[in-house]
Structure formats: structure tokens, C-alpha cells
């Protein structure tokens, strides 16, 4: 066999970082050893895996065909190594979650998984939907848990559990006392919303697509907790997942606004690359996620620890 697992590991690291120096740092190797390994791999098979663009290396079509196969081989090799070393855990897993899923479900799931499998190691990254989708496509993550839509041709999408956004306000807001609020009334209010690229904003924009130009968007924020604080302060009204508002509604610090004319329903989804090998650890984590929500119709009905 002309190639080694180390060569493939270096190739994958360079693919993800688009830089020999950053790949070397990630693998705790010297820059010269990393560069030599890539050059030797390309020389052995008389091909190029990257296009050189300035100081960056951009993976080319041959490299893109090799990448998922290299990642799968490395994942399988790691499973074999763990087995031979007698490890009972599932090694290192890289999981990405969008903000609502990450803050309210994924952290609990990761904690439970590590309690059951203490020798395992999980890296949980929380970003908006567009970032998670891109990282799955680039093989930077093993699994994604998202709250937005994904139409990437290389990514497998599996529905998880239904979710619903809700318009909300401070308890003393004029709309808080009304049994039903019209679209015309909503267009008169200042809005505090999630940023573009988030699944929450995508669902909101879809619900008001015909009226978006009339919206008075006062603030766009990247975090649901910041939106809740801004709305509590009376800066405007917001629209985020019922799951994220569950405790605030229980305490009465925020209240839902009834908007029967808006369709704010959506799903949470699992994502993985179609060519990504699912390790035993990832399959176990997926089973844990599904067991948490079995028989439950909507995300805010999941039994979670209450926040004081």
C-alpha cells in the first residue's frame, strides 16, 4: 500500500484548514513535516489534491472525491485502535448544534451521553444553521442538530422533533392583554429578531414573506437570551422558539402573543454528510437523542430541568 494513515490524516487536516501551517498546529507536527507528507502523497500518485491560491490551499475535484473516503477510513481506523487498546468509550466526536437546539437540548444530551460513556470525548460547537450546514459539508463535523432547513445535495437530513416559534413581549406591553393580534398590529411594532442565516430567522421570514418590507426591525441579535432581555426591557417584541421561552413564560417575565394567522411551525433535524461513515458512537448518540423525545409532539414539551 503506497499511502499511510498519517498521510491521509494530514490531507484531511489541510482540507479543513486550507493551510499547511494551521494543519501542522492542529496535528502537533512541524510545518515542514506536514508539507513533506502532502508532497509525498501527491508525488506517489502523480496528482494534485489542492490548488495553490496565494498562501492558501484550495481542495480540487480529485481532493474532494478523496476527502469523504479518507475521513471514513480514519474513523474506522480509530475505532479499531480503541478496540485494540481496550477502550470502552467511543473516542472523539464532533457535534454541531444551532443555538436553540444547542442551548436547550444538546448540552443535556451531551452530559447524559458522557455520564453513560465516560471514556468518550465530545466537542460541541454551537453556530447558526448556515454555519453548521457548511461545516457538515466540509467534513468538519460528524453530526449536526439544526433548527433550520438544509437543501445541500451532499447532506442527509432526518427530521427529529417538531418545534414552534412564538411571538412574545414583556407582560406590560399593550399587545400582551389581547386575546388575538392581527398582522396589521404586528407591523406597527418594533421587532427584536435573530440574525440572517439562523433557522429561527428563516422560519420567521417565511411566515411574513409578503410583509417583510413593512417590518420595523429594531435589533438583530445572535443569541436568544439577548433577545429575551431586550424584549423584557421594553425595546420591542420578539419571535423565538417556545422551547427557549418555556421558563420565562412559567415565571411570567415574558408572555406569549396570540398570532393565529402566522404559521410559525418547523422541525429540528439531524444532519450528516451522505458519504460520512457513522461510527458506533454517533449511532449511540442519535439513539439517545431519539429516546429523549420519543412520544413527544413538540420540543417545548420535552421534560427539561427548570431554570430558577
PDB file of C-alpha atoms in Angstrom:
ATOM      1  CA  UNK A   1       0.000   0.000   0.000  1.00  0.00           C
ATOM      2  CA  UNK A   2       1.579   3.272  -1.143  1.00  0.00           C
ATOM      3  CA  UNK A   3      -0.110   5.612   1.347  1.00  0.00           C
ATOM      4  CA  UNK A   4      -0.235   5.742   5.143  1.00  0.00           C
ATOM      5  CA  UNK A   5      -2.949   6.720   7.614  1.00  0.00           C
ATOM      6  CA  UNK A   6      -0.732   9.614   8.717  1.00  0.00           C
ATOM      7  CA  UNK A   7      -0.652  10.954   5.143  1.00  0.00           C
ATOM      8  CA  UNK A   8      -4.448  10.792   4.979  1.00  0.00           C
ATOM      9  CA  UNK A   9      -4.734  12.464   8.392  1.00  0.00           C
ATOM     10  CA  UNK A  10      -2.543  15.325   7.175  1.00  0.00           C
ATOM     11  CA  UNK A  11      -4.501  15.576   3.912  1.00  0.00           C
ATOM     12  CA  UNK A  12      -7.808  15.837   5.848  1.00  0.00           C
ATOM     13  CA  UNK A  13      -6.379  18.453   8.236  1.00  0.00           C
ATOM     14  CA  UNK A  14      -5.167  20.599   5.341  1.00  0.00           C
ATOM     15  CA  UNK A  15      -8.545  20.222   3.633  1.00  0.00           C
ATOM     16  CA  UNK A  16     -10.305  21.575   6.710  1.00  0.00           C
ATOM     17  CA  UNK A  17      -7.916  24.428   7.440  1.00  0.00           C
ATOM     18  CA  UNK A  18      -6.803  25.305   3.862  1.00  0.00           C
ATOM     19  CA  UNK A  19      -3.352  25.871   5.331  1.00  0.00           C
ATOM     20  CA  UNK A  20      -0.281  23.707   5.928  1.00  0.00           C
ATOM     21  CA  UNK A  21       0.732  25.743   8.984  1.00  0.00           C
ATOM     22  CA  UNK A  22      -2.717  25.528  10.615  1.00  0.00           C
ATOM     23  CA  UNK A  23      -2.924  21.805   9.838  1.00  0.00           C
ATOM     24  CA  UNK A  24       0.512  21.285  11.371  1.00  0.00           C
ATOM     25  CA  UNK A  25      -0.577  23.138  14.504  1.00  0.00           C
ATOM     26  CA  UNK A  26      -3.774  21.074  14.777  1.00  0.00           C
ATOM     27  CA  UNK A  27      -1.798  17.819  14.484  1.00  0.00           C
ATOM     28  CA  UNK A  28       1.146  18.963  16.657  1.00  0.00           C
ATOM     29  CA  UNK A  29       3.574  18.471  13.778  1.00  0.00           C
ATOM     30  CA  UNK A  30       6.222  20.691  12.272  1.00  0.00           C
ATOM     31  CA  UNK A  31       5.222  22.679   9.202  1.00  0.00           C
ATOM     32  CA  UNK A  32       7.990  21.055   7.148  1.00  0.00           C
ATOM     33  CA  UNK A  33       6.878  17.527   8.092  1.00  0.00           C
ATOM     34  CA  UNK A  34       3.284  18.367   7.186  1.00  0.00           C
ATOM     35  CA  UNK A  35       4.246  19.883   3.844  1.00  0.00           C
ATOM     36  CA  UNK A  36       6.568  16.976   3.033  1.00  0.00           C
ATOM     37  CA  UNK A  37       3.848  14.432   3.793  1.00  0.00           C
ATOM     38  CA  UNK A  38       1.385  16.113   1.427  1.00  0.00           C
ATOM     39  CA  UNK A  39       4.007  16.471  -1.318  1.00  0.00           C
ATOM     40  CA  UNK A  40       4.991  12.815  -0.971  1.00  0.00           C
ATOM     41  CA  UNK A  41       1.352  11.670  -1.211  1.00  0.00           C
ATOM     42  CA  UNK A  42       0.818  13.719  -4.375  1.00  0.00           C
ATOM     43  CA  UNK A  43       4.152  12.565  -5.859  1.00  0.00           C
ATOM     44  CA  UNK A  44       3.438   8.881  -5.189  1.00  0.00           C
ATOM     45  CA  UNK A  45       0.272   9.012  -7.264  1.00  0.00           C
ATOM     46  CA  UNK A  46       1.364  11.741  -9.699  1.00  0.00           C
ATOM     47  CA  UNK A  47      -1.590  14.039  -8.950  1.00  0.00           C
ATOM     48  CA  UNK A  48      -2.535  17.245  -7.214  1.00  0.00           C
ATOM     49  CA  UNK A  49      -5.083  17.322  -4.413  1.00  0.00           C
ATOM     50  CA  UNK A  50      -5.084  21.100  -3.911  1.00  0.00           C
ATOM     51  CA  UNK A  51      -4.891  24.243  -5.980  1.00  0.00           C
ATOM     52  CA  UNK A  52      -2.387  26.741  -4.630  1.00  0.00           C
ATOM     53  CA  UNK A  53      -4.087  30.165  -4.239  1.00  0.00           C
ATOM     54  CA  UNK A  54      -1.655  32.607  -2.666  1.00  0.00           C
ATOM     55  CA  UNK A  55      -0.796  31.184   0.745  1.00  0.00           C
ATOM     56  CA  UNK A  56      -3.967  29.072   0.830  1.00  0.00           C
ATOM     57  CA  UNK A  57      -4.563  25.568  -0.441  1.00  0.00           C
ATOM     58  CA  UNK A  58      -7.989  25.015  -2.001  1.00  0.00           C
ATOM     59  CA  UNK A  59      -9.062  21.413  -2.387  1.00  0.00           C
ATOM     60  CA  UNK A  60      -9.625  20.475  -6.052  1.00  0.00           C
ATOM     61  CA  UNK A  61     -12.025  17.958  -7.586  1.00  0.00           C
ATOM     62  CA  UNK A  62      -9.704  14.997  -7.043  1.00  0.00           C
ATOM     63  CA  UNK A  63      -9.228  16.033  -3.428  1.00  0.00           C
ATOM     64  CA  UNK A  64     -12.989  16.410  -2.933  1.00  0.00           C
ATOM     65  CA  UNK A  65     -13.516  12.852  -4.167  1.00  0.00           C
ATOM     66  CA  UNK A  66     -10.826  11.557  -1.815  1.00  0.00           C
ATOM     67  CA  UNK A  67     -11.913  13.532   1.284  1.00  0.00           C
ATOM     68  CA  UNK A  68     -15.001  11.533   2.413  1.00  0.00           C
ATOM     69  CA  UNK A  69     -13.207   8.238   1.800  1.00  0.00           C
ATOM     70  CA  UNK A  70     -10.180   9.403   3.778  1.00  0.00           C
ATOM     71  CA  UNK A  71     -12.362  10.617   6.671  1.00  0.00           C
ATOM     72  CA  UNK A  72     -14.238   7.284   6.724  1.00  0.00           C
ATOM     73  CA  UNK A  73     -11.018   5.260   6.715  1.00  0.00           C
ATOM     74  CA  UNK A  74      -9.581   7.336   9.570  1.00  0.00           C
ATOM     75  CA  UNK A  75     -12.794   6.973  11.593  1.00  0.00           C
ATOM     76  CA  UNK A  76     -12.781   3.204  11.111  1.00  0.00           C
ATOM     77  CA  UNK A  77      -9.070   3.028  11.986  1.00  0.00           C
ATOM     78  CA  UNK A  78      -9.736   4.965  15.196  1.00  0.00           C
ATOM     79  CA  UNK A  79     -12.485   2.522  16.167  1.00  0.00           C
ATOM     80  CA  UNK A  80     -10.085  -0.377  15.610  1.00  0.00           C
ATOM     81  CA  UNK A  81      -7.411   1.356  17.689  1.00  0.00           C
ATOM     82  CA  UNK A  82      -9.837   1.954  20.551  1.00  0.00           C
ATOM     83  CA  UNK A  83     -10.899  -1.701  20.445  1.00  0.00           C
ATOM     84  CA  UNK A  84      -7.304  -2.990  20.463  1.00  0.00           C
ATOM     85  CA  UNK A  85      -6.429  -0.689  23.363  1.00  0.00           C
ATOM     86  CA  UNK A  86      -9.375  -1.953  25.365  1.00  0.00           C
ATOM     87  CA  UNK A  87     -11.219   1.385  25.497  1.00  0.00           C
ATOM     88  CA  UNK A  88     -14.916   1.068  26.291  1.00  0.00           C
ATOM     89  CA  UNK A  89     -15.812   4.598  25.138  1.00  0.00           C
ATOM     90  CA  UNK A  90     -16.435   5.862  21.623  1.00  0.00           C
ATOM     91  CA  UNK A  91     -13.463   8.172  21.136  1.00  0.00           C
ATOM     92  CA  UNK A  92     -13.747  11.753  19.920  1.00  0.00           C
ATOM     93  CA  UNK A  93     -16.967  13.003  18.296  1.00  0.00           C
ATOM     94  CA  UNK A  94     -17.563  16.431  16.766  1.00  0.00           C
ATOM     95  CA  UNK A  95     -21.165  17.552  17.045  1.00  0.00           C
ATOM     96  CA  UNK A  96     -22.596  20.860  15.838  1.00  0.00           C
ATOM     97  CA  UNK A  97     -25.858  22.390  17.044  1.00  0.00           C
ATOM     98  CA  UNK A  98     -27.752  25.545  16.248  1.00  0.00           C
ATOM     99  CA  UNK A  99     -28.435  27.981  19.063  1.00  0.00           C
ATOM    100  CA  UNK A 100     -31.841  26.836  20.300  1.00  0.00           C
ATOM    101  CA  UNK A 101     -31.020  23.134  19.990  1.00  0.00           C
ATOM    102  CA  UNK A 102     -27.538  23.664  21.431  1.00  0.00           C
ATOM    103  CA  UNK A 103     -28.571  25.674  24.487  1.00  0.00           C
ATOM    104  CA  UNK A 104     -31.708  23.768  25.447  1.00  0.00           C
ATOM    105  CA  UNK A 105     -31.300  20.172  24.240  1.00  0.00           C
ATOM    106  CA  UNK A 106     -27.793  19.319  23.007  1.00  0.00           C
ATOM    107  CA  UNK A 107     -25.964  20.263  26.216  1.00  0.00           C
ATOM    108  CA  UNK A 108     -28.259  17.994  28.250  1.00  0.00           C
ATOM    109  CA  UNK A 109     -27.850  15.178  25.731  1.00  0.00           C
ATOM    110  CA  UNK A 110     -24.059  15.508  25.700  1.00  0.00           C
ATOM    111  CA  UNK A 111     -23.980  15.461  29.514  1.00  0.00           C
ATOM    112  CA  UNK A 112     -26.101  12.302  29.638  1.00  0.00           C
ATOM    113  CA  UNK A 113     -24.027  10.615  26.941  1.00  0.00           C
ATOM    114  CA  UNK A 114     -20.772  11.319  28.777  1.00  0.00           C
ATOM    115  CA  UNK A 115     -22.256  10.074  32.039  1.00  0.00           C
ATOM    116  CA  UNK A 116     -23.106   6.789  30.333  1.00  0.00           C
ATOM    117  CA  UNK A 117     -19.829   6.643  28.354  1.00  0.00           C
ATOM    118  CA  UNK A 118     -17.219   8.474  30.489  1.00  0.00           C
ATOM    119  CA  UNK A 119     -14.291   7.444  28.274  1.00  0.00           C
ATOM    120  CA  UNK A 120     -15.817   9.193  25.262  1.00  0.00           C
ATOM    121  CA  UNK A 121     -14.987  12.750  24.278  1.00  0.00           C
ATOM    122  CA  UNK A 122     -17.356  15.189  22.562  1.00  0.00           C
ATOM    123  CA  UNK A 123     -16.625  18.570  21.012  1.00  0.00           C
ATOM    124  CA  UNK A 124     -19.887  20.540  20.803  1.00  0.00           C
ATOM    125  CA  UNK A 125     -19.903  23.583  18.526  1.00  0.00           C
ATOM    126  CA  UNK A 126     -22.861  25.996  18.569  1.00  0.00           C
ATOM    127  CA  UNK A 127     -23.424  28.147  15.466  1.00  0.00           C
ATOM    128  CA  UNK A 128     -26.298  29.254  13.268  1.00  0.00           C
ATOM    129  CA  UNK A 129     -27.820  26.914  10.686  1.00  0.00           C
ATOM    130  CA  UNK A 130     -25.834  28.103   7.654  1.00  0.00           C
ATOM    131  CA  UNK A 131     -22.528  27.599   9.501  1.00  0.00           C
ATOM    132  CA  UNK A 132     -23.430  24.099  10.728  1.00  0.00           C
ATOM    133  CA  UNK A 133     -24.501  23.065   7.214  1.00  0.00           C
ATOM    134  CA  UNK A 134     -21.211  24.302   5.770  1.00  0.00           C
ATOM    135  CA  UNK A 135     -19.165  22.504   8.425  1.00  0.00           C
ATOM    136  CA  UNK A 136     -21.021  19.239   7.787  1.00  0.00           C
ATOM    137  CA  UNK A 137     -20.409  19.656   4.043  1.00  0.00           C
ATOM    138  CA  UNK A 138     -16.679  20.218   4.720  1.00  0.00           C
ATOM    139  CA  UNK A 139     -16.434  17.124   6.969  1.00  0.00           C
ATOM    140  CA  UNK A 140     -15.564  19.346   9.932  1.00  0.00           C
ATOM    141  CA  UNK A 141     -18.421  17.867  11.979  1.00  0.00           C
ATOM    142  CA  UNK A 142     -19.655  14.301  12.387  1.00  0.00           C
ATOM    143  CA  UNK A 143     -23.260  15.226  13.171  1.00  0.00           C
ATOM    144  CA  UNK A 144     -25.432  18.331  13.120  1.00  0.00           C
ATOM    145  CA  UNK A 145     -28.553  19.170  15.132  1.00  0.00           C
ATOM    146  CA  UNK A 146     -30.276  22.126  13.497  1.00  0.00           C
ATOM    147  CA  UNK A 147     -33.471  24.158  13.623  1.00  0.00           C
ATOM    148  CA  UNK A 148     -33.468  25.451  10.043  1.00  0.00           C
ATOM    149  CA  UNK A 149     -33.836  23.997   6.570  1.00  0.00           C
ATOM    150  CA  UNK A 150     -30.992  22.293   4.732  1.00  0.00           C
ATOM    151  CA  UNK A 151     -31.057  21.654   0.986  1.00  0.00           C
ATOM    152  CA  UNK A 152     -27.379  20.831   0.457  1.00  0.00           C
ATOM    153  CA  UNK A 153     -27.068  17.998  -2.101  1.00  0.00           C
ATOM    154  CA  UNK A 154     -24.292  16.211  -0.157  1.00  0.00           C
ATOM    155  CA  UNK A 155     -26.075  16.182   3.223  1.00  0.00           C
ATOM    156  CA  UNK A 156     -28.535  13.674   4.631  1.00  0.00           C
ATOM    157  CA  UNK A 157     -31.415  15.333   6.543  1.00  0.00           C
ATOM    158  CA  UNK A 158     -33.587  13.448   9.038  1.00  0.00           C
ATOM    159  CA  UNK A 159     -36.478  15.070  10.947  1.00  0.00           C
ATOM    160  CA  UNK A 160     -36.167  14.855  14.730  1.00  0.00           C
ATOM    161  CA  UNK A 161     -38.961  16.670  16.576  1.00  0.00           C
ATOM    162  CA  UNK A 162     -41.489  19.411  15.800  1.00  0.00           C
ATOM    163  CA  UNK A 163     -40.851  22.917  17.127  1.00  0.00           C
ATOM    164  CA  UNK A 164     -42.829  26.135  17.092  1.00  0.00           C
ATOM    165  CA  UNK A 165     -41.834  29.788  17.209  1.00  0.00           C
ATOM    166  CA  UNK A 166     -43.956  32.169  19.250  1.00  0.00           C
ATOM    167  CA  UNK A 167     -44.288  35.961  19.202  1.00  0.00           C
ATOM    168  CA  UNK A 168     -43.757  37.327  22.707  1.00  0.00           C
ATOM    169  CA  UNK A 169     -43.488  40.540  24.693  1.00  0.00           C
ATOM    170  CA  UNK A 170     -42.947  41.966  28.151  1.00  0.00           C
ATOM    171  CA  UNK A 171     -46.018  41.480  30.410  1.00  0.00           C
ATOM    172  CA  UNK A 172     -46.827  45.227  30.419  1.00  0.00           C
ATOM    173  CA  UNK A 173     -46.794  45.542  26.612  1.00  0.00           C
ATOM    174  CA  UNK A 174     -50.128  46.741  25.104  1.00  0.00           C
ATOM    175  CA  UNK A 175     -50.428  43.589  22.941  1.00  0.00           C
ATOM    176  CA  UNK A 176     -49.926  41.250  25.914  1.00  0.00           C
ATOM    177  CA  UNK A 177     -53.527  41.611  27.124  1.00  0.00           C
ATOM    178  CA  UNK A 178     -55.175  40.990  23.761  1.00  0.00           C
ATOM    179  CA  UNK A 179     -56.735  37.589  23.002  1.00  0.00           C
ATOM    180  CA  UNK A 180     -55.764  37.752  19.317  1.00  0.00           C
ATOM    181  CA  UNK A 181     -53.368  40.081  17.490  1.00  0.00           C
ATOM    182  CA  UNK A 182     -53.702  40.887  13.786  1.00  0.00           C
ATOM    183  CA  UNK A 183     -50.922  41.078  11.232  1.00  0.00           C
ATOM    184  CA  UNK A 184     -51.566  44.820  10.850  1.00  0.00           C
ATOM    185  CA  UNK A 185     -50.931  45.322  14.572  1.00  0.00           C
ATOM    186  CA  UNK A 186     -47.687  43.331  14.407  1.00  0.00           C
ATOM    187  CA  UNK A 187     -46.415  45.509  11.560  1.00  0.00           C
ATOM    188  CA  UNK A 188     -46.730  48.574  13.784  1.00  0.00           C
ATOM    189  CA  UNK A 189     -44.372  47.179  16.438  1.00  0.00           C
ATOM    190  CA  UNK A 190     -40.592  47.313  16.829  1.00  0.00           C
ATOM    191  CA  UNK A 191     -39.047  43.857  16.449  1.00  0.00           C
ATOM    192  CA  UNK A 192     -36.035  42.198  18.126  1.00  0.00           C
ATOM    193  CA  UNK A 193     -35.008  39.277  15.895  1.00  0.00           C
ATOM    194  CA  UNK A 194     -32.317  36.664  15.301  1.00  0.00           C
ATOM    195  CA  UNK A 195     -29.725  37.344  12.627  1.00  0.00           C
ATOM    196  CA  UNK A 196     -29.925  36.297   8.964  1.00  0.00           C
ATOM    197  CA  UNK A 197     -28.598  32.773   8.447  1.00  0.00           C
ATOM    198  CA  UNK A 198     -30.243  31.402  11.581  1.00  0.00           C
ATOM    199  CA  UNK A 199     -33.008  28.814  11.354  1.00  0.00           C
ATOM    200  CA  UNK A 200     -35.226  30.911  13.603  1.00  0.00           C
ATOM    201  CA  UNK A 201     -34.950  33.940  11.315  1.00  0.00           C
ATOM    202  CA  UNK A 202     -35.572  31.737   8.284  1.00  0.00           C
ATOM    203  CA  UNK A 203     -38.865  30.454   9.748  1.00  0.00           C
ATOM    204  CA  UNK A 204     -39.924  33.960  10.809  1.00  0.00           C
ATOM    205  CA  UNK A 205     -39.147  35.455   7.384  1.00  0.00           C
ATOM    206  CA  UNK A 206     -41.071  32.667   5.664  1.00  0.00           C
ATOM    207  CA  UNK A 207     -44.139  33.349   7.840  1.00  0.00           C
ATOM    208  CA  UNK A 208     -44.073  37.071   6.974  1.00  0.00           C
ATOM    209  CA  UNK A 209     -42.581  36.863   3.491  1.00  0.00           C
ATOM    210  CA  UNK A 210     -45.275  39.034   1.917  1.00  0.00           C
ATOM    211  CA  UNK A 211     -44.871  41.788   4.501  1.00  0.00           C
ATOM    212  CA  UNK A 212     -41.138  41.792   5.222  1.00  0.00           C
ATOM    213  CA  UNK A 213     -40.596  45.249   3.724  1.00  0.00           C
ATOM    214  CA  UNK A 214     -43.103  46.688   6.205  1.00  0.00           C
ATOM    215  CA  UNK A 215     -41.453  45.210   9.307  1.00  0.00           C
ATOM    216  CA  UNK A 216     -39.793  47.606  11.739  1.00  0.00           C
ATOM    217  CA  UNK A 217     -36.729  45.635  12.799  1.00  0.00           C
ATOM    218  CA  UNK A 218     -35.058  47.496  15.643  1.00  0.00           C
ATOM    219  CA  UNK A 219     -32.379  44.977  16.640  1.00  0.00           C
ATOM    220  CA  UNK A 220     -30.852  41.816  15.194  1.00  0.00           C
ATOM    221  CA  UNK A 221     -29.049  39.659  17.751  1.00  0.00           C
ATOM    222  CA  UNK A 222     -27.177  36.351  17.586  1.00  0.00           C
ATOM    223  CA  UNK A 223     -28.337  34.962  20.932  1.00  0.00           C
ATOM    224  CA  UNK A 224     -31.801  34.075  22.168  1.00  0.00           C
ATOM    225  CA  UNK A 225     -31.006  35.150  25.734  1.00  0.00           C
ATOM    226  CA  UNK A 226     -30.047  38.622  24.487  1.00  0.00           C
ATOM    227  CA  UNK A 227     -33.339  38.832  22.572  1.00  0.00           C
ATOM    228  CA  UNK A 228     -35.270  37.854  25.709  1.00  0.00           C
ATOM    229  CA  UNK A 229     -33.509  40.513  27.783  1.00  0.00           C
ATOM    230  CA  UNK A 230     -34.146  43.186  25.148  1.00  0.00           C
ATOM    231  CA  UNK A 231     -37.838  42.312  24.986  1.00  0.00           C
ATOM    232  CA  UNK A 232     -38.091  42.256  28.790  1.00  0.00           C
ATOM    233  CA  UNK A 233     -36.609  45.773  28.767  1.00  0.00           C
ATOM    234  CA  UNK A 234     -39.428  47.008  26.540  1.00  0.00           C
ATOM    235  CA  UNK A 235     -37.389  47.582  23.367  1.00  0.00           C
ATOM    236  CA  UNK A 236     -39.900  45.703  21.221  1.00  0.00           C
ATOM    237  CA  UNK A 237     -41.437  42.298  20.614  1.00  0.00           C
ATOM    238  CA  UNK A 238     -39.631  39.123  19.557  1.00  0.00           C
ATOM    239  CA  UNK A 239     -40.159  35.736  17.963  1.00  0.00           C
ATOM    240  CA  UNK A 240     -38.149  32.673  19.002  1.00  0.00           C
ATOM    241  CA  UNK A 241     -38.793  29.020  19.882  1.00  0.00           C
ATOM    242  CA  UNK A 242     -41.305  28.131  22.599  1.00  0.00           C
ATOM    243  CA  UNK A 243     -38.586  25.847  23.929  1.00  0.00           C
ATOM    244  CA  UNK A 244     -36.343  28.855  24.641  1.00  0.00           C
ATOM    245  CA  UNK A 245     -39.209  30.718  26.325  1.00  0.00           C
ATOM    246  CA  UNK A 246     -40.545  27.871  28.462  1.00  0.00           C
ATOM    247  CA  UNK A 247     -39.089  29.082  31.778  1.00  0.00           C
ATOM    248  CA  UNK A 248     -39.697  32.784  31.073  1.00  0.00           C
ATOM    249  CA  UNK A 249     -43.369  32.045  30.427  1.00  0.00           C
ATOM    250  CA  UNK A 250     -43.516  29.975  33.630  1.00  0.00           C
ATOM    251  CA  UNK A 251     -42.040  32.856  35.655  1.00  0.00           C
ATOM    252  CA  UNK A 252     -44.195  35.473  33.912  1.00  0.00           C
ATOM    253  CA  UNK A 253     -41.230  37.659  32.939  1.00  0.00           C
ATOM    254  CA  UNK A 254     -42.320  37.288  29.299  1.00  0.00           C
ATOM    255  CA  UNK A 255     -45.720  36.439  27.815  1.00  0.00           C
ATOM    256  CA  UNK A 256     -46.861  34.897  24.512  1.00  0.00           C
ATOM    257  CA  UNK A 257     -48.813  36.952  21.972  1.00  0.00           C
ATOM    258  CA  UNK A 258     -51.560  35.067  20.139  1.00  0.00           C
ATOM    259  CA  UNK A 259     -50.964  35.238  16.351  1.00  0.00           C
ATOM    260  CA  UNK A 260     -53.273  32.612  14.762  1.00  0.00           C
ATOM    261  CA  UNK A 261     -52.688  33.989  11.257  1.00  0.00           C
ATOM    262  CA  UNK A 262     -48.954  33.168  11.301  1.00  0.00           C
ATOM    263  CA  UNK A 263     -47.552  29.715  10.539  1.00  0.00           C
ATOM    264  CA  UNK A 264     -44.526  29.504  12.814  1.00  0.00           C
ATOM    265  CA  UNK A 265     -44.132  25.723  12.943  1.00  0.00           C
ATOM    266  CA  UNK A 266     -40.912  23.961  11.930  1.00  0.00           C
ATOM    267  CA  UNK A 267     -38.776  20.899  12.782  1.00  0.00           C
ATOM    268  CA  UNK A 268     -35.470  20.189  14.412  1.00  0.00           C
ATOM    269  CA  UNK A 269     -33.304  17.979  12.180  1.00  0.00           C
ATOM    270  CA  UNK A 270     -30.326  15.640  12.298  1.00  0.00           C
ATOM    271  CA  UNK A 271     -27.672  16.199   9.606  1.00  0.00           C
ATOM    272  CA  UNK A 272     -24.710  14.200   8.413  1.00  0.00           C
ATOM    273  CA  UNK A 273     -22.695  14.024   5.215  1.00  0.00           C
ATOM    274  CA  UNK A 274     -24.069  11.377   2.847  1.00  0.00           C
ATOM    275  CA  UNK A 275     -20.602   9.889   2.450  1.00  0.00           C
ATOM    276  CA  UNK A 276     -19.749  10.103   6.161  1.00  0.00           C
ATOM    277  CA  UNK A 277     -19.185   6.843   7.988  1.00  0.00           C
ATOM    278  CA  UNK A 278     -21.376   6.744  11.083  1.00  0.00           C
ATOM    279  CA  UNK A 279     -19.291   5.436  13.940  1.00  0.00           C
ATOM    280  CA  UNK A 280     -20.798   3.378  16.764  1.00  0.00           C
ATOM    281  CA  UNK A 281     -20.558   6.475  18.959  1.00  0.00           C
ATOM    282  CA  UNK A 282     -22.583   8.628  16.571  1.00  0.00           C
ATOM    283  CA  UNK A 283     -25.229   5.926  16.254  1.00  0.00           C
ATOM    284  CA  UNK A 284     -25.442   5.673  20.048  1.00  0.00           C
ATOM    285  CA  UNK A 285     -25.757   9.464  20.351  1.00  0.00           C
ATOM    286  CA  UNK A 286     -28.554   9.531  17.758  1.00  0.00           C
ATOM    287  CA  UNK A 287     -30.382   6.807  19.685  1.00  0.00           C
ATOM    288  CA  UNK A 288     -30.070   8.884  22.877  1.00  0.00           C
ATOM    289  CA  UNK A 289     -31.494  11.952  21.114  1.00  0.00           C
ATOM    290  CA  UNK A 290     -34.452   9.970  19.827  1.00  0.00           C
ATOM    291  CA  UNK A 291     -35.105   8.366  23.221  1.00  0.00           C
ATOM    292  CA  UNK A 292     -35.333  11.824  24.838  1.00  0.00           C
ATOM    293  CA  UNK A 293     -38.154  12.856  22.502  1.00  0.00           C
ATOM    294  CA  UNK A 294     -39.997   9.576  21.901  1.00  0.00           C
ATOM    295  CA  UNK A 295     -43.763  10.068  22.097  1.00  0.00           C
ATOM    296  CA  UNK A 296     -43.398  13.861  22.473  1.00  0.00           C
ATOM    297  CA  UNK A 297     -45.168  16.064  19.925  1.00  0.00           C
ATOM    298  CA  UNK A 298     -43.214  19.325  20.288  1.00  0.00           C
ATOM    299  CA  UNK A 299     -39.832  20.432  21.629  1.00  0.00           C
ATOM    300  CA  UNK A 300     -41.144  22.585  24.498  1.00  0.00           C
ATOM    301  CA  UNK A 301     -42.962  19.531  25.906  1.00  0.00           C
ATOM    302  CA  UNK A 302     -39.660  17.716  26.483  1.00  0.00           C
ATOM    303  CA  UNK A 303     -39.071  17.283  30.212  1.00  0.00           C
ATOM    304  CA  UNK A 304     -36.055  19.522  30.927  1.00  0.00           C
ATOM    305  CA  UNK A 305     -34.594  20.803  34.214  1.00  0.00           C
ATOM    306  CA  UNK A 306     -36.277  24.068  35.189  1.00  0.00           C
ATOM    307  CA  UNK A 307     -34.242  27.281  35.343  1.00  0.00           C
ATOM    308  CA  UNK A 308     -34.838  29.263  38.530  1.00  0.00           C
TER     309      UNK A 308
END
